[in-house]
GROMACS .gro file of C-alpha atoms in nm:
model
  440
    1MET     CA    1 -13.167 -16.858  11.608
    2SER     CA    2 -12.847 -16.927  11.820
    3THR     CA    3 -12.512 -16.999  11.638
    4THR     CA    4 -12.502 -17.340  11.761
    5THR     CA    5 -12.804 -17.433  11.555
    6THR     CA    6 -12.715 -17.199  11.216
    7PRO     CA    7 -12.765 -17.480  10.941
    8THR     CA    8 -12.433 -17.611  10.754
    9ASP     CA    9 -12.656 -17.774  10.508
   10THR     CA   10 -12.639 -17.499  10.193
   11ALA     CA   11 -12.988 -17.611  10.074
   12THR     CA   12 -13.170 -17.595  10.397
   13LEU     CA   13 -12.963 -17.240  10.471
   14TRP     CA   14 -13.108 -17.089  10.116
   15ARG     CA   15 -13.453 -17.189  10.216
   16LEU     CA   16 -13.426 -16.989  10.571
   17ILE     CA   17 -13.278 -16.710  10.335
   18VAL     CA   18 -13.561 -16.721  10.119
   19GLN     CA   19 -13.805 -16.735  10.371
   20ALA     CA   20 -13.631 -16.411  10.558
   21GLY     CA   21 -13.696 -16.197  10.231
   22GLY     CA   22 -13.367 -16.231  10.100
   23MET     CA   23 -12.975 -16.239  10.205
   24THR     CA   24 -12.975 -15.872  10.324
   25ALA     CA   25 -13.274 -15.937  10.558
   26TYR     CA   26 -13.167 -16.283  10.692
   27ILE     CA   27 -12.818 -16.117  10.783
   28ASP     CA   28 -12.975 -15.826  10.965
   29ALA     CA   29 -13.231 -16.105  11.128
   30GLN     CA   30 -12.937 -16.325  11.229
   31LEU     CA   31 -12.703 -16.047  11.341
   32ARG     CA   32 -13.038 -15.941  11.593
   33GLU     CA   33 -13.116 -16.267  11.740
   34ARG     CA   34 -12.719 -16.318  11.785
   35GLY     CA   35 -12.717 -15.958  11.960
   36PHE     CA   36 -12.471 -15.830  11.696
   37LEU     CA   37 -12.704 -15.553  11.584
   38VAL     CA   38 -12.616 -15.235  11.707
   39PRO     CA   39 -12.895 -14.940  11.709
   40ARG     CA   40 -12.761 -14.648  11.527
   41ARG     CA   41 -12.697 -14.323  11.748
   42ASP     CA   42 -12.523 -14.000  11.749
   43ALA     CA   43 -12.195 -14.037  11.863
   44ASP     CA   44 -12.149 -13.651  11.933
   45ALA     CA   45 -12.378 -13.674  12.236
   46MET     CA   46 -12.154 -13.970  12.381
   47SER     CA   47 -11.878 -13.955  12.631
   48ASP     CA   48 -11.536 -14.085  12.525
   49ARG     CA   49 -11.589 -14.445  12.717
   50GLU     CA   50 -11.959 -14.458  12.552
   51LYS     CA   51 -11.788 -14.400  12.189
   52ASP     CA   52 -11.522 -14.683  12.253
   53ALA     CA   53 -11.805 -14.868  12.397
   54TYR     CA   54 -11.975 -14.796  12.058
   55LYS     CA   55 -11.699 -14.838  11.792
   56LYS     CA   56 -11.648 -15.177  11.955
   57ALA     CA   57 -11.998 -15.277  11.895
   58LEU     CA   58 -12.009 -15.185  11.561
   59LYS     CA   59 -11.652 -15.337  11.473
   60GLN     CA   60 -11.785 -15.682  11.652
   61GLU     CA   61 -12.120 -15.627  11.440
   62ALA     CA   62 -11.890 -15.598  11.112
   63GLU     CA   63 -11.703 -15.916  11.187
   64GLU     CA   64 -12.012 -16.084  11.188
   65ARG     CA   65 -12.165 -15.972  10.907
   66ARG     CA   66 -11.891 -16.053  10.691
   67LYS     CA   67 -11.905 -16.385  10.817
   68LEU     CA   68 -12.266 -16.416  10.741
   69ARG     CA   69 -12.235 -16.233  10.403
   70ARG     CA   70 -11.934 -16.564  10.299
   71GLU     CA   71 -12.214 -16.805  10.462
   72THR     CA   72 -12.495 -16.675  10.274
   73TRP     CA   73 -12.314 -16.627   9.932
   74GLY     CA   74 -12.168 -16.972   9.983
   75ALA     CA   75 -12.523 -17.106  10.002
   76TYR     CA   76 -12.604 -16.864   9.694
   77LYS     CA   77 -12.399 -16.998   9.468
   78ALA     CA   78 -12.411 -17.350   9.610
   79ASN     CA   79 -12.785 -17.370   9.469
   80HIS     CA   80 -12.748 -17.121   9.197
   81ILE     CA   81 -12.554 -17.106   8.879
   82VAL     CA   82 -12.346 -16.784   8.856
   83HIS     CA   83 -12.104 -16.811   8.586
   84LEU     CA   84 -12.095 -17.075   8.335
   85GLY     CA   85 -11.730 -17.007   8.184
   86GLU     CA   86 -11.519 -16.791   7.939
   87GLY     CA   87 -11.728 -16.628   7.667
   88VAL     CA   88 -12.041 -16.736   7.813
   89PHE     CA   89 -12.296 -16.472   7.881
   90TRP     CA   90 -12.490 -16.596   8.172
   91THR     CA   91 -12.842 -16.439   8.372
   92ASP     CA   92 -13.103 -16.646   8.591
   93GLU     CA   93 -13.340 -16.375   8.575
   94PRO     CA   94 -13.662 -16.525   8.399
   95LYS     CA   95 -13.769 -16.221   8.253
   96GLU     CA   96 -13.858 -16.165   7.874
   97ASP     CA   97 -13.627 -16.045   7.635
   98LYS     CA   98 -13.667 -15.951   7.245
   99TRP     CA   99 -13.515 -16.314   7.173
  100ASP     CA  100 -13.799 -16.486   7.317
  101THR     CA  101 -13.995 -16.683   7.067
  102PRO     CA  102 -14.356 -16.521   7.069
  103ASN     CA  103 -14.609 -16.735   7.266
  104SER     CA  104 -14.311 -16.912   7.366
  105GLU     CA  105 -14.507 -17.102   7.658
  106GLU     CA  106 -14.802 -17.201   7.403
  107ARG     CA  107 -14.517 -17.344   7.149
  108ALA     CA  108 -14.338 -17.574   7.453
  109ALA     CA  109 -14.700 -17.696   7.541
  110GLU     CA  110 -14.794 -17.790   7.198
  111ASN     CA  111 -14.474 -17.988   7.176
  112GLU     CA  112 -14.535 -18.119   7.505
  113LEU     CA  113 -14.203 -18.025   7.608
  114PRO     CA  114 -14.139 -18.020   8.018
  115ALA     CA  115 -14.181 -17.649   8.203
  116LEU     CA  116 -13.822 -17.547   8.287
  117ASP     CA  117 -13.784 -17.192   8.414
  118LYS     CA  118 -13.515 -17.212   8.643
  119PRO     CA  119 -13.178 -17.423   8.669
  120GLU     CA  120 -13.331 -17.582   9.002
  121GLN     CA  121 -13.593 -17.700   8.810
  122LEU     CA  122 -13.361 -17.842   8.530
  123ALA     CA  123 -13.102 -18.012   8.774
  124GLU     CA  124 -13.400 -18.169   8.932
  125ALA     CA  125 -13.543 -18.326   8.632
  126LEU     CA  126 -13.205 -18.458   8.532
  127GLY     CA  127 -13.136 -18.595   8.877
  128VAL     CA  128 -12.829 -18.395   8.956
  129THR     CA  129 -12.749 -18.106   9.186
  130VAL     CA  130 -12.685 -17.736   9.073
  131PRO     CA  131 -12.325 -17.754   9.115
  132GLN     CA  132 -12.325 -18.077   8.920
  133LEU     CA  133 -12.529 -17.910   8.663
  134LYS     CA  134 -12.285 -17.632   8.624
  135GLY     CA  135 -12.006 -17.850   8.641
  136MET     CA  136 -12.150 -18.025   8.318
  137ALA     CA  137 -12.211 -17.699   8.120
  138TYR     CA  138 -11.932 -17.504   8.258
  139HIS     CA  139 -11.666 -17.420   7.998
  140ARG     CA  140 -11.309 -17.358   8.017
  141ASP     CA  141 -11.053 -17.291   7.722
  142ALA     CA  142 -10.807 -17.491   7.895
  143ALA     CA  143 -10.935 -17.797   8.097
  144THR     CA  144 -10.764 -18.035   8.288
  145SER     CA  145 -11.054 -18.275   8.305
  146LEU     CA  146 -11.339 -18.339   8.055
  147HIS     CA  147 -11.691 -18.517   8.076
  148TYR     CA  148 -11.607 -18.681   7.753
  149VAL     CA  149 -11.358 -18.985   7.653
  150ARG     CA  150 -11.202 -18.945   7.294
  151PHE     CA  151 -11.136 -19.221   7.068
  152THR     CA  152 -11.128 -19.241   6.668
  153ILE     CA  153 -11.268 -19.469   6.420
  154PRO     CA  154 -11.154 -19.527   6.078
  155LYS     CA  155 -11.328 -19.339   5.800
  156ARG     CA  156 -11.383 -19.476   5.421
  157ASP     CA  157 -11.091 -19.259   5.296
  158GLY     CA  158 -10.839 -19.403   5.532
  159THR     CA  159 -10.868 -19.084   5.779
  160GLU     CA  160 -10.985 -19.094   6.105
  161ARG     CA  161 -11.281 -18.966   6.255
  162PRO     CA  162 -11.273 -18.817   6.625
  163ILE     CA  163 -11.566 -18.939   6.860
  164TRP     CA  164 -11.617 -18.756   7.185
  165ALA     CA  165 -11.816 -19.000   7.409
  166PRO     CA  166 -11.977 -18.827   7.690
  167LYS     CA  167 -11.910 -19.024   8.052
  168LYS     CA  168 -12.186 -19.153   8.263
  169ARG     CA  169 -12.349 -18.862   8.447
  170LEU     CA  170 -12.339 -18.635   8.143
  171LYS     CA  171 -12.473 -18.883   7.871
  172ALA     CA  172 -12.784 -18.997   8.095
  173ALA     CA  173 -12.837 -18.594   8.125
  174GLN     CA  174 -12.785 -18.580   7.732
  175ARG     CA  175 -13.038 -18.879   7.720
  176TRP     CA  176 -13.307 -18.731   7.923
  177ILE     CA  177 -13.251 -18.393   7.703
  178LEU     CA  178 -13.282 -18.600   7.393
  179GLN     CA  179 -13.624 -18.796   7.495
  180HIS     CA  180 -13.809 -18.510   7.679
  181ILE     CA  181 -13.727 -18.240   7.451
  182VAL     CA  182 -13.497 -18.236   7.129
  183GLU     CA  183 -13.724 -18.563   6.998
  184ARG     CA  184 -14.048 -18.377   7.042
  185LEU     CA  185 -13.965 -18.097   6.805
  186PRO     CA  186 -14.063 -18.090   6.460
  187VAL     CA  187 -13.863 -18.200   6.192
  188HIS     CA  188 -13.888 -18.195   5.799
  189GLY     CA  189 -14.034 -18.506   5.622
  190ALA     CA  190 -13.692 -18.508   5.414
  191ALA     CA  191 -13.495 -18.590   5.722
  192GLN     CA  192 -13.409 -18.965   5.711
  193GLY     CA  193 -13.150 -19.023   5.961
  194PHE     CA  194 -13.222 -19.087   6.350
  195LEU     CA  195 -13.555 -19.070   6.326
  196VAL     CA  196 -13.786 -19.361   6.448
  197GLY     CA  197 -13.950 -19.526   6.142
  198ARG     CA  198 -13.672 -19.384   5.904
  199SER     CA  199 -13.325 -19.553   5.796
  200ILE     CA  200 -13.108 -19.589   5.529
  201LEU     CA  201 -13.385 -19.799   5.366
  202SER     CA  202 -13.644 -19.540   5.378
  203ASN     CA  203 -13.383 -19.291   5.245
  204ALA     CA  204 -13.321 -19.511   4.949
  205GLN     CA  205 -13.652 -19.580   4.863
  206VAL     CA  206 -13.765 -19.213   4.806
  207HIS     CA  207 -13.513 -19.241   4.507
  208GLU     CA  208 -13.589 -19.572   4.359
  209ASN     CA  209 -13.524 -19.598   3.984
  210PRO     CA  210 -13.367 -19.259   3.913
  211LYS     CA  211 -13.342 -19.126   3.597
  212VAL     CA  212 -13.089 -18.885   3.743
  213LEU     CA  213 -12.872 -18.886   4.095
  214LEU     CA  214 -12.738 -18.643   4.278
  215LYS     CA  215 -12.580 -18.676   4.607
  216MET     CA  216 -12.388 -18.345   4.771
  217ASP     CA  217 -12.255 -18.381   5.136
  218ILE     CA  218 -12.212 -18.096   5.398
  219LYS     CA  219 -11.873 -17.997   5.498
  220ASP     CA  220 -11.779 -18.049   5.863
  221PHE     CA  221 -12.169 -18.075   5.970
  222PHE     CA  222 -12.129 -18.131   6.337
  223PRO     CA  223 -11.855 -17.899   6.380
  224THR     CA  224 -12.045 -17.632   6.210
  225VAL     CA  225 -12.333 -17.652   6.487
  226THR     CA  226 -12.194 -17.456   6.768
  227TRP     CA  227 -12.354 -17.404   7.079
  228LYS     CA  228 -12.509 -17.067   6.998
  229ARG     CA  229 -12.664 -17.220   6.712
  230VAL     CA  230 -12.806 -17.530   6.941
  231LYS     CA  231 -12.908 -17.255   7.179
  232GLY     CA  232 -13.123 -17.127   6.906
  233VAL     CA  233 -13.299 -17.416   6.894
  234PHE     CA  234 -13.381 -17.429   7.240
  235ARG     CA  235 -13.509 -17.087   7.229
  236ARG     CA  236 -13.716 -17.153   6.912
  237ALA     CA  237 -13.871 -17.444   7.110
  238GLY     CA  238 -14.022 -17.216   7.379
  239TYR     CA  239 -13.740 -17.184   7.664
  240ARG     CA  240 -13.622 -16.838   7.778
  241ASP     CA  241 -13.215 -16.755   7.778
  242GLY     CA  242 -13.043 -16.884   8.071
  243ILE     CA  243 -13.198 -17.274   8.028
  244SER     CA  244 -13.148 -17.267   7.662
  245THR     CA  245 -12.803 -17.164   7.736
  246ILE     CA  246 -12.757 -17.433   7.983
  247LEU     CA  247 -12.913 -17.682   7.771
  248ALA     CA  248 -12.724 -17.578   7.490
  249LEU     CA  249 -12.400 -17.603   7.678
  250VAL     CA  250 -12.485 -17.958   7.808
  251CYS     CA  251 -12.538 -18.095   7.444
  252THR     CA  252 -12.214 -17.950   7.318
  253GLU     CA  253 -11.815 -17.962   7.364
  254ALA     CA  254 -11.501 -17.728   7.221
  255PRO     CA  255 -11.295 -17.968   6.971
  256ARG     CA  256 -10.991 -17.971   7.141
  257GLU     CA  257 -10.601 -18.060   7.122
  258VAL     CA  258 -10.442 -18.255   7.445
  259VAL     CA  259 -10.122 -18.037   7.563
  260THR     CA  260  -9.878 -18.122   7.846
  261VAL     CA  261  -9.731 -17.847   8.019
  262GLU     CA  262  -9.510 -17.921   8.304
  263GLY     CA  263  -9.642 -18.282   8.368
  264LYS     CA  264  -9.973 -18.152   8.342
  265THR     CA  265 -10.239 -18.253   8.091
  266TYR     CA  266 -10.448 -17.956   7.950
  267TYR     CA  267 -10.744 -17.991   7.715
  268VAL     CA  268 -10.681 -17.683   7.489
  269SER     CA  269 -11.008 -17.571   7.276
  270LEU     CA  270 -10.952 -17.513   6.911
  271GLY     CA  271 -11.287 -17.331   6.840
  272PRO     CA  272 -11.621 -17.272   6.975
  273ARG     CA  273 -11.841 -17.550   7.138
  274CYS     CA  274 -11.994 -17.747   6.852
  275LEU     CA  275 -12.198 -18.081   6.852
  276PRO     CA  276 -11.964 -18.378   6.953
  277GLN     CA  277 -11.989 -18.694   6.758
  278GLY     CA  278 -12.096 -18.946   7.034
  279ALA     CA  279 -12.335 -18.759   7.226
  280PRO     CA  280 -12.659 -18.909   7.199
  281THR     CA  281 -12.816 -18.558   7.124
  282SER     CA  282 -12.590 -18.466   6.870
  283PRO     CA  283 -12.807 -18.612   6.529
  284ALA     CA  284 -13.143 -18.539   6.653
  285LEU     CA  285 -13.057 -18.170   6.725
  286THR     CA  286 -12.901 -18.129   6.356
  287ASN     CA  287 -13.253 -18.270   6.264
  288ALA     CA  288 -13.430 -18.000   6.448
  289LEU     CA  289 -13.179 -17.727   6.374
  290CYS     CA  290 -13.211 -17.805   5.963
  291LEU     CA  291 -13.609 -17.777   5.960
  292ARG     CA  292 -13.561 -17.469   5.748
  293LEU     CA  293 -13.287 -17.568   5.543
  294ASP     CA  294 -13.473 -17.922   5.467
  295ARG     CA  295 -13.791 -17.714   5.389
  296ARG     CA  296 -13.613 -17.512   5.131
  297LEU     CA  297 -13.426 -17.761   4.962
  298ALA     CA  298 -13.735 -17.957   4.938
  299GLY     CA  299 -13.923 -17.673   4.774
  300LEU     CA  300 -13.640 -17.634   4.541
  301ALA     CA  301 -13.657 -17.976   4.458
  302LYS     CA  302 -14.025 -17.975   4.367
  303ARG     CA  303 -13.991 -17.666   4.132
  304TYR     CA  304 -13.760 -17.858   3.934
  305GLY     CA  305 -13.931 -18.176   3.947
  306TRP     CA  306 -13.674 -18.350   4.161
  307ARG     CA  307 -13.693 -18.572   4.489
  308TYR     CA  308 -13.502 -18.480   4.796
  309THR     CA  309 -13.406 -18.633   5.132
  310ARG     CA  310 -13.110 -18.593   5.413
  311TYR     CA  311 -12.955 -18.816   5.576
  312ALA     CA  312 -12.730 -18.637   5.824
  313ASP     CA  313 -12.486 -18.489   5.625
  314ASP     CA  314 -12.570 -18.689   5.326
  315LEU     CA  315 -12.819 -18.463   5.049
  316THR     CA  316 -12.954 -18.688   4.754
  317PHE     CA  317 -13.185 -18.567   4.479
  318SER     CA  318 -13.300 -18.781   4.211
  319LEU     CA  319 -13.476 -18.736   3.913
  320PRO     CA  320 -13.791 -18.930   3.850
  321MET     CA  321 -13.750 -19.174   3.542
  322ASP     CA  322 -14.129 -19.034   3.385
  323HIS     CA  323 -13.979 -18.688   3.408
  324LYS     CA  324 -13.994 -18.477   3.089
  325GLY     CA  325 -13.742 -18.225   3.003
  326PRO     CA  326 -13.380 -18.129   3.082
  327PRO     CA  327 -13.311 -18.222   3.447
  328LYS     CA  328 -13.118 -17.866   3.487
  329LEU     CA  329 -12.871 -18.031   3.666
  330GLY     CA  330 -12.642 -17.736   3.667
  331ALA     CA  331 -12.910 -17.511   3.803
  332MET     CA  332 -13.002 -17.754   4.089
  333MET     CA  333 -12.648 -17.784   4.210
  334GLY     CA  334 -12.579 -17.411   4.199
  335CYS     CA  335 -12.887 -17.364   4.396
  336VAL     CA  336 -12.812 -17.590   4.662
  337THR     CA  337 -12.492 -17.454   4.721
  338ARG     CA  338 -12.628 -17.114   4.777
  339ILE     CA  339 -12.930 -17.229   4.997
  340VAL     CA  340 -12.664 -17.436   5.194
  341ALA     CA  341 -12.440 -17.135   5.231
  342GLY     CA  342 -12.761 -16.947   5.345
  343GLU     CA  343 -12.848 -17.151   5.626
  344GLY     CA  344 -12.478 -17.169   5.779
  345PHE     CA  345 -12.300 -17.468   5.626
  346GLU     CA  346 -12.092 -17.548   5.327
  347ILE     CA  347 -12.083 -17.832   5.063
  348LYS     CA  348 -11.824 -18.037   5.008
  349GLU     CA  349 -11.734 -17.989   4.690
  350GLU     CA  350 -11.503 -18.325   4.609
  351LYS     CA  351 -11.775 -18.510   4.705
  352THR     CA  352 -12.050 -18.420   4.491
  353ARG     CA  353 -12.142 -18.680   4.277
  354PHE     CA  354 -12.413 -18.728   3.986
  355HIS     CA  355 -12.487 -19.072   3.821
  356ARG     CA  356 -12.730 -19.130   3.528
  357THR     CA  357 -12.883 -19.460   3.406
  358GLY     CA  358 -12.607 -19.706   3.286
  359GLY     CA  359 -12.437 -19.712   3.584
  360ARG     CA  360 -12.485 -19.832   3.942
  361GLN     CA  361 -12.664 -19.550   4.151
  362SER     CA  362 -12.680 -19.601   4.520
  363VAL     CA  363 -12.812 -19.407   4.797
  364THR     CA  364 -12.690 -19.451   5.169
  365GLY     CA  365 -12.536 -19.796   5.069
  366LEU     CA  366 -12.819 -19.926   4.842
  367VAL     CA  367 -12.867 -19.968   4.527
  368VAL     CA  368 -13.157 -19.814   4.346
  369ASN     CA  369 -13.134 -19.900   3.991
  370GLY     CA  370 -13.415 -20.030   3.799
  371ASP     CA  371 -13.763 -20.152   3.888
  372GLY     CA  372 -13.654 -20.367   4.210
  373ALA     CA  373 -13.659 -20.249   4.559
  374PRO     CA  374 -13.334 -20.079   4.730
  375ARG     CA  375 -13.070 -20.377   4.790
  376THR     CA  376 -12.757 -20.429   4.893
  377PRO     CA  377 -12.471 -20.454   4.618
  378ARG     CA  378 -12.427 -20.773   4.467
  379LYS     CA  379 -12.046 -20.799   4.528
  380LEU     CA  380 -12.120 -20.732   4.899
  381ARG     CA  381 -12.375 -21.023   4.900
  382ARG     CA  382 -12.138 -21.273   4.712
  383GLN     CA  383 -11.852 -21.174   4.954
  384LEU     CA  384 -12.082 -21.265   5.256
  385ARG     CA  385 -12.176 -21.608   5.066
  386SER     CA  386 -11.853 -21.655   5.018
  387ALA     CA  387 -11.726 -21.594   5.392
  388ILE     CA  388 -11.983 -21.819   5.508
  389HIS     CA  389 -11.902 -22.108   5.294
  390LYS     CA  390 -11.556 -22.058   5.468
  391LEU     CA  391 -11.711 -22.101   5.819
  392LYS     CA  392 -11.887 -22.385   5.706
  393THR     CA  393 -11.596 -22.573   5.579
  394GLY     CA  394 -11.323 -22.481   5.865
  395LYS     CA  395 -11.166 -22.271   5.622
  396PRO     CA  396 -10.980 -21.921   5.758
  397LEU     CA  397 -11.146 -21.601   5.666
  398LYS     CA  398 -10.957 -21.310   5.476
  399ASP     CA  399 -10.754 -21.059   5.646
  400GLY     CA  400 -10.978 -20.811   5.824
  401GLU     CA  401 -11.294 -21.030   5.846
  402SER     CA  402 -11.456 -21.137   6.182
  403LEU     CA  403 -11.767 -21.288   6.277
  404ALA     CA  404 -11.884 -20.956   6.403
  405ARG     CA  405 -11.825 -20.768   6.092
  406LEU     CA  406 -11.983 -21.025   5.882
  407ILE     CA  407 -12.290 -21.058   6.121
  408GLY     CA  408 -12.342 -20.673   6.070
  409TYR     CA  409 -12.310 -20.713   5.682
  410ALA     CA  410 -12.581 -20.960   5.709
  411ALA     CA  411 -12.796 -20.769   5.927
  412PHE     CA  412 -12.742 -20.485   5.648
  413VAL     CA  413 -12.864 -20.721   5.384
  414HIS     CA  414 -13.151 -20.835   5.640
  415MET     CA  415 -13.278 -20.463   5.604
  416SER     CA  416 -13.359 -20.465   5.226
  417ASN     CA  417 -13.399 -20.853   5.173
  418GLN     CA  418 -13.576 -21.002   5.483
  419GLU     CA  419 -13.549 -21.391   5.357
  420LEU     CA  420 -13.180 -21.370   5.240
  421GLY     CA  421 -13.037 -21.168   5.544
  422ARG     CA  422 -13.260 -21.424   5.781
  423LYS     CA  423 -13.083 -21.688   5.605
  424MET     CA  424 -12.733 -21.554   5.635
  425LEU     CA  425 -12.778 -21.433   6.004
  426ALA     CA  426 -12.899 -21.785   6.087
  427ASP     CA  427 -12.555 -21.964   5.936
  428LEU     CA  428 -12.349 -21.729   6.094
  429HIS     CA  429 -12.511 -21.753   6.473
  430GLY     CA  430 -12.465 -22.111   6.395
  431HIS     CA  431 -12.091 -22.041   6.440
  432GLU     CA  432 -12.064 -21.750   6.725
  433ASP     CA  433 -12.005 -22.048   7.019
  434LYS     CA  434 -11.730 -22.224   6.822
  435PRO     CA  435 -11.374 -22.125   6.953
  436SER     CA  436 -11.185 -21.854   6.782
  437GLY     CA  437 -10.973 -22.044   6.602
  438ASP     CA  438 -11.272 -22.198   6.419
  439ALA     CA  439 -11.405 -21.873   6.305
  440LYS     CA  440 -11.169 -21.560   6.279
   0.00000   0.00000   0.00000
């Protein structure tokens, strides 16, 4: 191949390198075709003039070899992931190791997971180039730009919950991973959140008419799920180390602080990468990760005669009304705390609550007291009726109320009481096209 026809496209160049048998073989072939490869001879038998010519030829060969090495290395880097950042071990060797799941290929096939052995396959599936895939996965302790947009939403206790929303390309990649991999992983029947056919209503229905209701929260749920734990999920699913590493990095990001130094903004990591609240993959990954936790807690609940569900980080236990014998509440709470700790989490003690009959008992916002089905609190329905009446009579809404919020409340009512919710939604939708002054 002449110099004028040497490919500049890195993908094409890399294919030629592979066809030649590797970078060394490609370089030697190019040197030979371009007339730079010098046959080795015994310099002792040469004349001074021949030695000078021989040295000059070797020097030209060495210079051309350096150029070809730069080109081939550039092609390699453009088509391979060489490094993934600080603190990340990376190898693209698809060889087996001791951490591989036994019969990994069979397990992946059982879950109908896509076959992914190389980063090139994953990049193609995500519709990105290998460099773009590397960019989405690469970790920097002090980054000058991120693939996320940060904002906050208010929590019930008045504090702010940080949300890290992925940008367009990363979000599309995470959605592919969610649809083709994470949603196909096994989860326990006690998991009620972020699953098709399950909701806050199905969560509450498990605990209808309880004798005793126990609610416990996991502390810092998403931040506790680090990228190495996420990598373990993909490894157990049947993927090898390299692909699992990339998948885990694409689905995580480090908690960060924004710092400005000499007019330049840096996003400084405050800890290991973890599941960001805002990524589409985060909730489903927690369900897959908590499979063993749910199994252990469900087994504990069954042993003591309790019922158990988990909605994200909310653990709910209830004792049926017909249960005979003491509730063993203290033993339950102690065992739950130890099991949760054994699975790498921590109970948020200040949010632990238990409710007996006689007071209102609610699960994920729905009242479960008595013989009736789970329902929205009476106070909420009364406030919603009052707001709808104000809209109909042209009176102003209370501070903090808006048509969008009222429609959300009505949809919440519709979940457990379709007839009442449908009527409320119809009343509210009749005001959507009116000027904002008529319905704040």
